[in-house]
Amino acid sequence: RADIAASFQHVAVKHLCLRTKTAISWVKESHPEVQALVVAGGVAANKVLRRELESLARESGVKLVCPPPKYCTDNGVMVAWTGMERLKGGIGVGEIPESAKPEEGEFVELRP
């Protein structure tokens, strides 16, 4: 079981680093002033991922910024609570769009 978990983590971290490397490259082309990569939420608590992203950030010329691990929890509850507070306050609640199709400028293709 430990081998399966370690193998999964290895592949997941490798995939996340590859996607992050691509994202950093794209951001540097369009926004060269960006100097930091911020990683938060539950995924940022993973020591192996932090180590690999630190190496990637260094190679890419950006600084990795992560909260302390004790604050890196699943943010699903925080997102839900924020949504509830916004709903109660009437903030960000608008008309339902006529179509699910994004308007011009609302859609970004992230795949090469």
PDB file of C-alpha atoms in Angstrom:
ATOM      1  CA  ARG A   1       0.000   0.000   0.000  1.00  0.00           C
ATOM      2  CA  ALA A   2       2.832   2.381   0.800  1.00  0.00           C
ATOM      3  CA  ASP A   3       4.286   1.786  -2.669  1.00  0.00           C
ATOM      4  CA  ILE A   4       0.964   2.653  -4.293  1.00  0.00           C
ATOM      5  CA  ALA A   5       0.644   5.851  -2.244  1.00  0.00           C
ATOM      6  CA  ALA A   6       4.255   6.878  -2.916  1.00  0.00           C
ATOM      7  CA  SER A   7       3.870   6.134  -6.622  1.00  0.00           C
ATOM      8  CA  PHE A   8       0.676   8.168  -6.809  1.00  0.00           C
ATOM      9  CA  GLN A   9       2.298  11.080  -4.984  1.00  0.00           C
ATOM     10  CA  HIS A  10       5.320  10.957  -7.304  1.00  0.00           C
ATOM     11  CA  VAL A  11       3.135  11.097 -10.422  1.00  0.00           C
ATOM     12  CA  ALA A  12       0.819  13.762  -8.976  1.00  0.00           C
ATOM     13  CA  VAL A  13       3.720  16.013  -7.940  1.00  0.00           C
ATOM     14  CA  LYS A  14       5.429  15.530 -11.302  1.00  0.00           C
ATOM     15  CA  HIS A  15       2.198  16.459 -13.112  1.00  0.00           C
ATOM     16  CA  LEU A  16       1.555  19.514 -10.930  1.00  0.00           C
ATOM     17  CA  CYS A  17       5.122  20.731 -11.431  1.00  0.00           C
ATOM     18  CA  LEU A  18       4.888  20.297 -15.199  1.00  0.00           C
ATOM     19  CA  ARG A  19       1.630  22.258 -15.329  1.00  0.00           C
ATOM     20  CA  THR A  20       3.066  24.917 -13.026  1.00  0.00           C
ATOM     21  CA  LYS A  21       6.207  25.231 -15.154  1.00  0.00           C
ATOM     22  CA  THR A  22       4.023  25.796 -18.218  1.00  0.00           C
ATOM     23  CA  ALA A  23       1.905  28.351 -16.342  1.00  0.00           C
ATOM     24  CA  ILE A  24       4.975  30.266 -15.162  1.00  0.00           C
ATOM     25  CA  SER A  25       6.299  30.349 -18.715  1.00  0.00           C
ATOM     26  CA  TRP A  26       3.010  31.715 -20.078  1.00  0.00           C
ATOM     27  CA  VAL A  27       2.725  34.292 -17.292  1.00  0.00           C
ATOM     28  CA  LYS A  28       6.287  35.509 -17.846  1.00  0.00           C
ATOM     29  CA  GLU A  29       5.493  36.087 -21.522  1.00  0.00           C
ATOM     30  CA  SER A  30       2.390  38.158 -20.856  1.00  0.00           C
ATOM     31  CA  HIS A  31       3.209  39.645 -17.421  1.00  0.00           C
ATOM     32  CA  PRO A  32       7.004  39.780 -17.001  1.00  0.00           C
ATOM     33  CA  GLU A  33       6.600  41.795 -13.796  1.00  0.00           C
ATOM     34  CA  VAL A  34       5.234  38.731 -11.929  1.00  0.00           C
ATOM     35  CA  GLN A  35       7.813  37.687  -9.353  1.00  0.00           C
ATOM     36  CA  ALA A  36       6.049  35.129  -7.138  1.00  0.00           C
ATOM     37  CA  LEU A  37       4.248  31.818  -7.283  1.00  0.00           C
ATOM     38  CA  VAL A  38       1.656  31.530  -4.504  1.00  0.00           C
ATOM     39  CA  VAL A  39       0.521  28.071  -3.401  1.00  0.00           C
ATOM     40  CA  ALA A  40      -2.125  27.737  -0.687  1.00  0.00           C
ATOM     41  CA  GLY A  41      -4.878  25.432   0.503  1.00  0.00           C
ATOM     42  CA  GLY A  42      -4.547  21.776   1.371  1.00  0.00           C
ATOM     43  CA  VAL A  43      -2.142  20.998  -1.457  1.00  0.00           C
ATOM     44  CA  ALA A  44       0.410  23.454  -0.030  1.00  0.00           C
ATOM     45  CA  ALA A  45       0.764  21.299   3.094  1.00  0.00           C
ATOM     46  CA  ASN A  46       2.476  18.525   1.107  1.00  0.00           C
ATOM     47  CA  LYS A  47       6.214  18.643   1.920  1.00  0.00           C
ATOM     48  CA  VAL A  48       7.264  16.833  -1.255  1.00  0.00           C
ATOM     49  CA  LEU A  49       5.254  19.191  -3.452  1.00  0.00           C
ATOM     50  CA  ARG A  50       6.621  22.241  -1.614  1.00  0.00           C
ATOM     51  CA  ARG A  51      10.188  21.014  -2.117  1.00  0.00           C
ATOM     52  CA  GLU A  52       9.667  20.397  -5.838  1.00  0.00           C
ATOM     53  CA  LEU A  53       7.842  23.700  -6.373  1.00  0.00           C
ATOM     54  CA  GLU A  54      10.615  25.540  -4.499  1.00  0.00           C
ATOM     55  CA  SER A  55      13.133  24.047  -6.910  1.00  0.00           C
ATOM     56  CA  LEU A  56      10.941  24.893  -9.910  1.00  0.00           C
ATOM     57  CA  ALA A  57      10.385  28.457  -8.687  1.00  0.00           C
ATOM     58  CA  ARG A  58      14.124  28.958  -8.194  1.00  0.00           C
ATOM     59  CA  GLU A  59      14.857  27.632 -11.707  1.00  0.00           C
ATOM     60  CA  SER A  60      12.121  29.880 -13.121  1.00  0.00           C
ATOM     61  CA  GLY A  61      13.329  33.011 -11.368  1.00  0.00           C
ATOM     62  CA  VAL A  62      10.278  33.487  -9.158  1.00  0.00           C
ATOM     63  CA  LYS A  63       9.787  33.262  -5.415  1.00  0.00           C
ATOM     64  CA  LEU A  64       7.575  30.514  -3.967  1.00  0.00           C
ATOM     65  CA  VAL A  65       5.185  31.901  -1.362  1.00  0.00           C
ATOM     66  CA  CYS A  66       3.273  29.455   0.869  1.00  0.00           C
ATOM     67  CA  PRO A  67       1.504  29.934   4.193  1.00  0.00           C
ATOM     68  CA  PRO A  68       2.855  27.935   7.134  1.00  0.00           C
ATOM     69  CA  PRO A  69       1.688  24.295   6.856  1.00  0.00           C
ATOM     70  CA  LYS A  70      -0.647  24.630   9.865  1.00  0.00           C
ATOM     71  CA  TYR A  71      -2.692  27.131   7.813  1.00  0.00           C
ATOM     72  CA  CYS A  72      -2.747  24.985   4.680  1.00  0.00           C
ATOM     73  CA  THR A  73      -6.032  23.187   5.066  1.00  0.00           C
ATOM     74  CA  ASP A  74      -8.732  22.295   2.606  1.00  0.00           C
ATOM     75  CA  ASN A  75     -10.339  25.603   1.788  1.00  0.00           C
ATOM     76  CA  GLY A  76     -13.748  24.212   0.801  1.00  0.00           C
ATOM     77  CA  VAL A  77     -15.338  25.342   4.065  1.00  0.00           C
ATOM     78  CA  MET A  78     -13.784  28.800   3.719  1.00  0.00           C
ATOM     79  CA  VAL A  79     -15.103  29.150   0.171  1.00  0.00           C
ATOM     80  CA  ALA A  80     -18.590  28.010   1.215  1.00  0.00           C
ATOM     81  CA  TRP A  81     -18.626  30.365   4.213  1.00  0.00           C
ATOM     82  CA  THR A  82     -17.502  33.284   2.058  1.00  0.00           C
ATOM     83  CA  GLY A  83     -20.264  32.478  -0.426  1.00  0.00           C
ATOM     84  CA  MET A  84     -22.848  32.392   2.348  1.00  0.00           C
ATOM     85  CA  GLU A  85     -21.679  35.733   3.757  1.00  0.00           C
ATOM     86  CA  ARG A  86     -21.704  37.309   0.294  1.00  0.00           C
ATOM     87  CA  LEU A  87     -25.196  35.946  -0.351  1.00  0.00           C
ATOM     88  CA  LYS A  88     -26.474  37.271   2.986  1.00  0.00           C
ATOM     89  CA  GLY A  89     -24.933  40.662   2.221  1.00  0.00           C
ATOM     90  CA  GLY A  90     -26.238  40.777  -1.352  1.00  0.00           C
ATOM     91  CA  ILE A  91     -22.677  41.013  -2.642  1.00  0.00           C
ATOM     92  CA  GLY A  92     -21.856  39.436  -5.969  1.00  0.00           C
ATOM     93  CA  VAL A  93     -25.380  38.236  -6.528  1.00  0.00           C
ATOM     94  CA  GLY A  94     -26.574  39.166  -9.970  1.00  0.00           C
ATOM     95  CA  GLU A  95     -28.982  38.082 -12.627  1.00  0.00           C
ATOM     96  CA  ILE A  96     -28.651  34.602 -14.008  1.00  0.00           C
ATOM     97  CA  PRO A  97     -27.063  34.833 -17.467  1.00  0.00           C
ATOM     98  CA  GLU A  98     -29.185  33.802 -20.445  1.00  0.00           C
ATOM     99  CA  SER A  99     -26.469  31.443 -21.657  1.00  0.00           C
ATOM    100  CA  ALA A 100     -23.736  29.382 -20.078  1.00  0.00           C
ATOM    101  CA  LYS A 101     -21.522  30.373 -23.000  1.00  0.00           C
ATOM    102  CA  PRO A 102     -18.820  32.789 -21.807  1.00  0.00           C
ATOM    103  CA  GLU A 103     -18.871  36.337 -23.089  1.00  0.00           C
ATOM    104  CA  GLU A 104     -15.899  37.690 -25.037  1.00  0.00           C
ATOM    105  CA  GLY A 105     -12.904  37.893 -22.698  1.00  0.00           C
ATOM    106  CA  GLU A 106     -14.396  35.641 -20.000  1.00  0.00           C
ATOM    107  CA  PHE A 107     -12.861  32.416 -21.308  1.00  0.00           C
ATOM    108  CA  VAL A 108      -9.189  31.509 -21.224  1.00  0.00           C
ATOM    109  CA  GLU A 109      -7.857  28.351 -22.878  1.00  0.00           C
ATOM    110  CA  LEU A 110      -5.110  26.926 -20.678  1.00  0.00           C
ATOM    111  CA  ARG A 111      -4.114  23.949 -22.746  1.00  0.00           C
ATOM    112  CA  PRO A 112      -1.330  24.187 -25.299  1.00  0.00           C
TER     113      PRO A 112
END
